[in-house]
Amino acid sequence: MSSRKIVFILLIVFQYAMLSPAATLPRVIQAVKDLAEYYKSNYDSLTVDSLFGLRIIEGNIQGVLKDVNDGILGQVDKTVVKNLQSILTTATRTANMAVPHTRDLNTNYFNAMSLIALTPWRLFQSHRKVNHQAREYKVNSISEEMADHCLISLVNRVDKRRACAVNDNCFATMLVRGLPAPQVLQQIFYTIAGDMVLTVMG
């Protein structure tokens, strides 16, 4: 299974964890714990996408623990909190250990994607829907090269003062409707990375 598919599963797992009944929550937490342990066992061979997955774990759990401390989630079992803290520690330490190895695998790519490789991130915020009627584009597929180009241009902007780094070609490719599942996955990465840019850079 590719690293990007694993990251996508992480997104689903955490969303499910937030909505799941108490009886299923321990299983969700155990699944995330097992994944974090897998990353830990293979920290010296993680790609940027894998490191991004760790940052998703790290940021999401930070957010959940903050909500627990703020009383937003009500009364939460102490065992659940303890397990989340343990996973958070594993994810943070593993990500930090993996950074030099991941950078060495492809220094240029790592530097270009450092925003999502080095920053813990909490997902599942409110999002604005794209107005697909504003323009009409015809795109049948998204190549890996094109997806990487658009993603890098978004998270590695030369001019940090620009409010938007989406050119027409990337807009046409990454925000078009009706693509098959593998291409939709690329679109998901692109849009959440854009959210990350706005959150970090303001």
PDB file of C-alpha atoms in Angstrom:
ATOM      1  CA  MET A   1       0.000   0.000   0.000  1.00  0.00           C
ATOM      2  CA  SER A   2       1.361   3.426  -0.946  1.00  0.00           C
ATOM      3  CA  SER A   3       2.200   6.059   1.640  1.00  0.00           C
ATOM      4  CA  ARG A   4      -0.458   8.390   0.295  1.00  0.00           C
ATOM      5  CA  LYS A   5      -3.152   5.748   0.639  1.00  0.00           C
ATOM      6  CA  ILE A   6      -2.067   5.156   4.227  1.00  0.00           C
ATOM      7  CA  VAL A   7      -2.353   8.893   4.909  1.00  0.00           C
ATOM      8  CA  PHE A   8      -5.819   8.911   3.358  1.00  0.00           C
ATOM      9  CA  ILE A   9      -6.860   6.053   5.644  1.00  0.00           C
ATOM     10  CA  LEU A  10      -5.576   8.117   8.567  1.00  0.00           C
ATOM     11  CA  LEU A  11      -7.930  10.920   7.619  1.00  0.00           C
ATOM     12  CA  ILE A  12     -10.868   8.524   7.648  1.00  0.00           C
ATOM     13  CA  VAL A  13      -9.769   6.881  10.908  1.00  0.00           C
ATOM     14  CA  PHE A  14      -9.569  10.162  12.783  1.00  0.00           C
ATOM     15  CA  GLN A  15     -12.869  11.392  11.439  1.00  0.00           C
ATOM     16  CA  TYR A  16     -14.452   8.114  12.493  1.00  0.00           C
ATOM     17  CA  ALA A  17     -12.827   8.346  15.910  1.00  0.00           C
ATOM     18  CA  MET A  18     -14.442  11.703  16.532  1.00  0.00           C
ATOM     19  CA  LEU A  19     -17.900  10.365  15.647  1.00  0.00           C
ATOM     20  CA  SER A  20     -17.735   6.800  16.877  1.00  0.00           C
ATOM     21  CA  PRO A  21     -19.645   5.547  19.929  1.00  0.00           C
ATOM     22  CA  ALA A  22     -17.735   4.770  23.095  1.00  0.00           C
ATOM     23  CA  ALA A  23     -17.791   1.016  22.423  1.00  0.00           C
ATOM     24  CA  THR A  24     -15.804   1.335  19.198  1.00  0.00           C
ATOM     25  CA  LEU A  25     -13.425   4.103  20.253  1.00  0.00           C
ATOM     26  CA  PRO A  26     -10.825   1.781  21.873  1.00  0.00           C
ATOM     27  CA  ARG A  27     -10.520  -0.162  18.613  1.00  0.00           C
ATOM     28  CA  VAL A  28     -10.000   3.036  16.642  1.00  0.00           C
ATOM     29  CA  ILE A  29      -7.345   4.213  19.097  1.00  0.00           C
ATOM     30  CA  GLN A  30      -5.624   0.811  18.947  1.00  0.00           C
ATOM     31  CA  ALA A  31      -5.539   0.970  15.137  1.00  0.00           C
ATOM     32  CA  VAL A  32      -3.894   4.384  15.241  1.00  0.00           C
ATOM     33  CA  LYS A  33      -1.473   3.156  17.916  1.00  0.00           C
ATOM     34  CA  ASP A  34      -0.481   0.181  15.753  1.00  0.00           C
ATOM     35  CA  LEU A  35       0.106   2.472  12.793  1.00  0.00           C
ATOM     36  CA  ALA A  36       2.249   4.815  14.864  1.00  0.00           C
ATOM     37  CA  GLU A  37       4.275   1.830  16.079  1.00  0.00           C
ATOM     38  CA  TYR A  38       4.730   0.674  12.490  1.00  0.00           C
ATOM     39  CA  TYR A  39       6.110   4.072  11.577  1.00  0.00           C
ATOM     40  CA  LYS A  40       8.383   3.919  14.613  1.00  0.00           C
ATOM     41  CA  SER A  41       9.795   0.567  13.505  1.00  0.00           C
ATOM     42  CA  ASN A  42      10.519   1.951  10.038  1.00  0.00           C
ATOM     43  CA  TYR A  43      11.450   5.549  10.873  1.00  0.00           C
ATOM     44  CA  ASP A  44      14.697   5.420   8.906  1.00  0.00           C
ATOM     45  CA  SER A  45      12.950   4.645   5.617  1.00  0.00           C
ATOM     46  CA  LEU A  46       9.929   6.968   5.763  1.00  0.00           C
ATOM     47  CA  THR A  47       9.079   9.081   2.718  1.00  0.00           C
ATOM     48  CA  VAL A  48       7.745  12.634   2.888  1.00  0.00           C
ATOM     49  CA  ASP A  49       4.208  11.261   2.496  1.00  0.00           C
ATOM     50  CA  SER A  50       4.752   8.898   5.425  1.00  0.00           C
ATOM     51  CA  LEU A  51       6.118  11.728   7.532  1.00  0.00           C
ATOM     52  CA  PHE A  52       3.036  13.733   6.622  1.00  0.00           C
ATOM     53  CA  GLY A  53       0.967  10.847   7.989  1.00  0.00           C
ATOM     54  CA  LEU A  54       2.795  11.068  11.296  1.00  0.00           C
ATOM     55  CA  ARG A  55       2.151  14.802  11.425  1.00  0.00           C
ATOM     56  CA  ILE A  56      -1.536  14.102  10.873  1.00  0.00           C
ATOM     57  CA  ILE A  57      -1.532  11.749  13.871  1.00  0.00           C
ATOM     58  CA  GLU A  58       0.445  14.235  15.942  1.00  0.00           C
ATOM     59  CA  GLY A  59      -1.679  17.256  15.134  1.00  0.00           C
ATOM     60  CA  ASN A  60      -5.021  15.492  15.453  1.00  0.00           C
ATOM     61  CA  ILE A  61      -4.205  14.071  18.880  1.00  0.00           C
ATOM     62  CA  GLN A  62      -2.890  17.449  20.045  1.00  0.00           C
ATOM     63  CA  GLY A  63      -6.231  18.905  19.030  1.00  0.00           C
ATOM     64  CA  VAL A  64      -8.242  16.190  20.766  1.00  0.00           C
ATOM     65  CA  LEU A  65      -6.242  16.534  23.995  1.00  0.00           C
ATOM     66  CA  LYS A  66      -6.715  20.295  23.901  1.00  0.00           C
ATOM     67  CA  ASP A  67     -10.471  19.804  23.512  1.00  0.00           C
ATOM     68  CA  VAL A  68     -10.389  17.403  26.469  1.00  0.00           C
ATOM     69  CA  ASN A  69      -8.524  19.930  28.619  1.00  0.00           C
ATOM     70  CA  ASP A  70     -10.914  22.689  27.574  1.00  0.00           C
ATOM     71  CA  GLY A  71     -13.923  20.555  28.489  1.00  0.00           C
ATOM     72  CA  ILE A  72     -15.286  20.602  24.927  1.00  0.00           C
ATOM     73  CA  LEU A  73     -15.603  16.809  24.766  1.00  0.00           C
ATOM     74  CA  GLY A  74     -17.140  16.464  28.191  1.00  0.00           C
ATOM     75  CA  GLN A  75     -16.037  13.680  30.511  1.00  0.00           C
ATOM     76  CA  VAL A  76     -13.428  11.497  28.794  1.00  0.00           C
ATOM     77  CA  ASP A  77     -12.175   8.233  30.257  1.00  0.00           C
ATOM     78  CA  LYS A  78      -8.694   8.603  31.775  1.00  0.00           C
ATOM     79  CA  THR A  79      -7.499   5.466  29.987  1.00  0.00           C
ATOM     80  CA  VAL A  80      -8.424   7.009  26.643  1.00  0.00           C
ATOM     81  CA  VAL A  81      -6.514  10.182  27.487  1.00  0.00           C
ATOM     82  CA  LYS A  82      -3.487   8.187  28.621  1.00  0.00           C
ATOM     83  CA  ASN A  83      -3.488   6.145  25.398  1.00  0.00           C
ATOM     84  CA  LEU A  84      -3.761   9.290  23.291  1.00  0.00           C
ATOM     85  CA  GLN A  85      -0.854  10.882  25.139  1.00  0.00           C
ATOM     86  CA  SER A  86       1.218   7.745  24.548  1.00  0.00           C
ATOM     87  CA  ILE A  87       0.446   7.743  20.813  1.00  0.00           C
ATOM     88  CA  LEU A  88       1.253  11.443  20.624  1.00  0.00           C
ATOM     89  CA  THR A  89       4.642  10.866  22.227  1.00  0.00           C
ATOM     90  CA  THR A  90       5.398   8.027  19.797  1.00  0.00           C
ATOM     91  CA  ALA A  91       4.310  10.034  16.769  1.00  0.00           C
ATOM     92  CA  THR A  92       6.290  13.140  17.745  1.00  0.00           C
ATOM     93  CA  ARG A  93       9.494  11.268  18.589  1.00  0.00           C
ATOM     94  CA  THR A  94       9.275   9.082  15.492  1.00  0.00           C
ATOM     95  CA  ALA A  95       8.665  12.047  13.204  1.00  0.00           C
ATOM     96  CA  ASN A  96      11.614  13.915  14.666  1.00  0.00           C
ATOM     97  CA  MET A  97      13.856  10.844  14.311  1.00  0.00           C
ATOM     98  CA  ALA A  98      12.720  10.324  10.730  1.00  0.00           C
ATOM     99  CA  VAL A  99      13.379  13.873   9.519  1.00  0.00           C
ATOM    100  CA  PRO A 100      17.110  13.551   8.713  1.00  0.00           C
ATOM    101  CA  HIS A 101      16.606  10.188   6.987  1.00  0.00           C
ATOM    102  CA  THR A 102      13.637  11.442   4.987  1.00  0.00           C
ATOM    103  CA  ARG A 103      15.558  14.548   3.982  1.00  0.00           C
ATOM    104  CA  ASP A 104      18.470  12.413   2.772  1.00  0.00           C
ATOM    105  CA  LEU A 105      16.193  10.315   0.554  1.00  0.00           C
ATOM    106  CA  ASN A 106      15.344  13.336  -1.605  1.00  0.00           C
ATOM    107  CA  THR A 107      16.653  16.641  -0.270  1.00  0.00           C
ATOM    108  CA  ASN A 108      15.061  18.879  -2.901  1.00  0.00           C
ATOM    109  CA  TYR A 109      11.639  17.293  -2.544  1.00  0.00           C
ATOM    110  CA  PHE A 110      11.846  17.347   1.246  1.00  0.00           C
ATOM    111  CA  ASN A 111      12.769  21.038   1.302  1.00  0.00           C
ATOM    112  CA  ALA A 112       9.933  21.860  -1.071  1.00  0.00           C
ATOM    113  CA  MET A 113       7.431  19.929   1.075  1.00  0.00           C
ATOM    114  CA  SER A 114       8.894  20.852   4.464  1.00  0.00           C
ATOM    115  CA  LEU A 115       5.744  22.723   5.506  1.00  0.00           C
ATOM    116  CA  ILE A 116       3.711  19.519   5.699  1.00  0.00           C
ATOM    117  CA  ALA A 117       6.638  17.317   6.742  1.00  0.00           C
ATOM    118  CA  LEU A 118       7.674  19.347   9.788  1.00  0.00           C
ATOM    119  CA  THR A 119       4.428  20.800  11.116  1.00  0.00           C
ATOM    120  CA  PRO A 120       1.875  18.944  13.289  1.00  0.00           C
ATOM    121  CA  TRP A 121      -1.547  19.412  11.813  1.00  0.00           C
ATOM    122  CA  ARG A 122      -5.133  19.159  12.906  1.00  0.00           C
ATOM    123  CA  LEU A 123      -7.632  18.461  10.136  1.00  0.00           C
ATOM    124  CA  PHE A 124     -11.425  18.521   9.841  1.00  0.00           C
ATOM    125  CA  GLN A 125     -12.105  22.218  10.087  1.00  0.00           C
ATOM    126  CA  SER A 126     -14.971  24.001   8.367  1.00  0.00           C
ATOM    127  CA  HIS A 127     -14.331  24.424   4.664  1.00  0.00           C
ATOM    128  CA  ARG A 128     -15.759  26.629   1.937  1.00  0.00           C
ATOM    129  CA  LYS A 129     -17.200  24.763  -1.019  1.00  0.00           C
ATOM    130  CA  VAL A 130     -15.566  25.353  -4.388  1.00  0.00           C
ATOM    131  CA  ASN A 131     -17.803  27.054  -6.936  1.00  0.00           C
ATOM    132  CA  HIS A 132     -17.484  24.627  -9.829  1.00  0.00           C
ATOM    133  CA  GLN A 133     -19.752  26.730 -12.026  1.00  0.00           C
ATOM    134  CA  ALA A 134     -17.295  29.606 -12.060  1.00  0.00           C
ATOM    135  CA  ARG A 135     -15.202  27.909 -14.778  1.00  0.00           C
ATOM    136  CA  GLU A 136     -15.442  24.787 -16.874  1.00  0.00           C
ATOM    137  CA  TYR A 137     -12.379  22.621 -17.348  1.00  0.00           C
ATOM    138  CA  LYS A 138     -11.956  19.248 -19.013  1.00  0.00           C
ATOM    139  CA  VAL A 139      -9.448  17.022 -17.237  1.00  0.00           C
ATOM    140  CA  ASN A 140      -9.526  13.233 -17.492  1.00  0.00           C
ATOM    141  CA  SER A 141      -6.712  12.327 -15.120  1.00  0.00           C
ATOM    142  CA  ILE A 142      -3.984  13.722 -12.874  1.00  0.00           C
ATOM    143  CA  SER A 143      -0.468  12.439 -13.317  1.00  0.00           C
ATOM    144  CA  GLU A 144       1.791  11.954 -10.298  1.00  0.00           C
ATOM    145  CA  GLU A 145       4.174  14.531 -11.759  1.00  0.00           C
ATOM    146  CA  MET A 146       1.413  17.116 -12.192  1.00  0.00           C
ATOM    147  CA  ALA A 147       0.059  16.504  -8.690  1.00  0.00           C
ATOM    148  CA  ASP A 148       3.533  16.935  -7.178  1.00  0.00           C
ATOM    149  CA  HIS A 149       4.148  20.085  -9.222  1.00  0.00           C
ATOM    150  CA  CYS A 150       0.926  21.717  -8.045  1.00  0.00           C
ATOM    151  CA  LEU A 151       1.443  20.602  -4.449  1.00  0.00           C
ATOM    152  CA  ILE A 152       5.015  21.904  -4.328  1.00  0.00           C
ATOM    153  CA  SER A 153       4.048  25.227  -5.895  1.00  0.00           C
ATOM    154  CA  LEU A 154       1.363  25.598  -3.241  1.00  0.00           C
ATOM    155  CA  VAL A 155       3.369  24.756  -0.102  1.00  0.00           C
ATOM    156  CA  ASN A 156       6.701  26.169  -1.246  1.00  0.00           C
ATOM    157  CA  ARG A 157       5.688  29.617  -2.460  1.00  0.00           C
ATOM    158  CA  VAL A 158       8.548  31.935  -3.402  1.00  0.00           C
ATOM    159  CA  ASP A 159       6.595  35.027  -2.501  1.00  0.00           C
ATOM    160  CA  LYS A 160       5.157  34.353   0.957  1.00  0.00           C
ATOM    161  CA  ARG A 161       3.078  37.542   0.757  1.00  0.00           C
ATOM    162  CA  ARG A 162       0.893  36.248  -2.033  1.00  0.00           C
ATOM    163  CA  ALA A 163      -2.624  35.365  -0.902  1.00  0.00           C
ATOM    164  CA  CYS A 164      -2.905  32.552  -3.448  1.00  0.00           C
ATOM    165  CA  ALA A 165      -0.431  30.404  -5.352  1.00  0.00           C
ATOM    166  CA  VAL A 166      -2.938  28.527  -7.514  1.00  0.00           C
ATOM    167  CA  ASN A 167      -2.299  29.070 -11.220  1.00  0.00           C
ATOM    168  CA  ASP A 168      -4.948  28.319 -13.834  1.00  0.00           C
ATOM    169  CA  ASN A 169      -3.362  25.041 -14.865  1.00  0.00           C
ATOM    170  CA  CYS A 170      -3.320  23.685 -11.310  1.00  0.00           C
ATOM    171  CA  PHE A 171      -6.824  25.015 -10.673  1.00  0.00           C
ATOM    172  CA  ALA A 172      -8.040  23.193 -13.768  1.00  0.00           C
ATOM    173  CA  THR A 173      -6.349  19.971 -12.765  1.00  0.00           C
ATOM    174  CA  MET A 174      -6.685  19.803  -8.996  1.00  0.00           C
ATOM    175  CA  LEU A 175     -10.209  21.174  -8.495  1.00  0.00           C
ATOM    176  CA  VAL A 176     -12.116  19.624 -11.380  1.00  0.00           C
ATOM    177  CA  ARG A 177     -15.058  17.346 -10.625  1.00  0.00           C
ATOM    178  CA  GLY A 178     -15.824  13.793 -11.589  1.00  0.00           C
ATOM    179  CA  LEU A 179     -12.416  12.146 -11.587  1.00  0.00           C
ATOM    180  CA  PRO A 180     -11.892   8.492 -10.557  1.00  0.00           C
ATOM    181  CA  ALA A 181     -10.909   7.632  -6.986  1.00  0.00           C
ATOM    182  CA  PRO A 182      -7.083   7.701  -7.349  1.00  0.00           C
ATOM    183  CA  GLN A 183      -7.252  11.198  -8.828  1.00  0.00           C
ATOM    184  CA  VAL A 184      -9.708  12.345  -6.162  1.00  0.00           C
ATOM    185  CA  LEU A 185      -7.120  11.267  -3.591  1.00  0.00           C
ATOM    186  CA  GLN A 186      -4.595  13.608  -5.219  1.00  0.00           C
ATOM    187  CA  GLN A 187      -7.183  16.392  -5.084  1.00  0.00           C
ATOM    188  CA  ILE A 188      -7.775  15.778  -1.385  1.00  0.00           C
ATOM    189  CA  PHE A 189      -4.068  16.130  -0.645  1.00  0.00           C
ATOM    190  CA  TYR A 190      -3.950  19.343  -2.629  1.00  0.00           C
ATOM    191  CA  THR A 191      -6.912  21.008  -0.927  1.00  0.00           C
ATOM    192  CA  ILE A 192      -5.876  20.072   2.610  1.00  0.00           C
ATOM    193  CA  ALA A 193      -2.344  21.288   1.873  1.00  0.00           C
ATOM    194  CA  GLY A 194      -3.874  24.594   0.800  1.00  0.00           C
ATOM    195  CA  ASP A 195      -5.701  24.736   4.111  1.00  0.00           C
ATOM    196  CA  MET A 196      -2.391  24.092   5.847  1.00  0.00           C
ATOM    197  CA  VAL A 197      -0.744  26.992   3.986  1.00  0.00           C
ATOM    198  CA  LEU A 198      -3.527  29.383   4.985  1.00  0.00           C
ATOM    199  CA  THR A 199      -3.441  28.196   8.615  1.00  0.00           C
ATOM    200  CA  VAL A 200       0.345  28.477   9.008  1.00  0.00           C
ATOM    201  CA  MET A 201       1.016  31.573   6.931  1.00  0.00           C
ATOM    202  CA  GLY A 202      -2.191  33.462   7.508  1.00  0.00           C
TER     203      GLY A 202
END
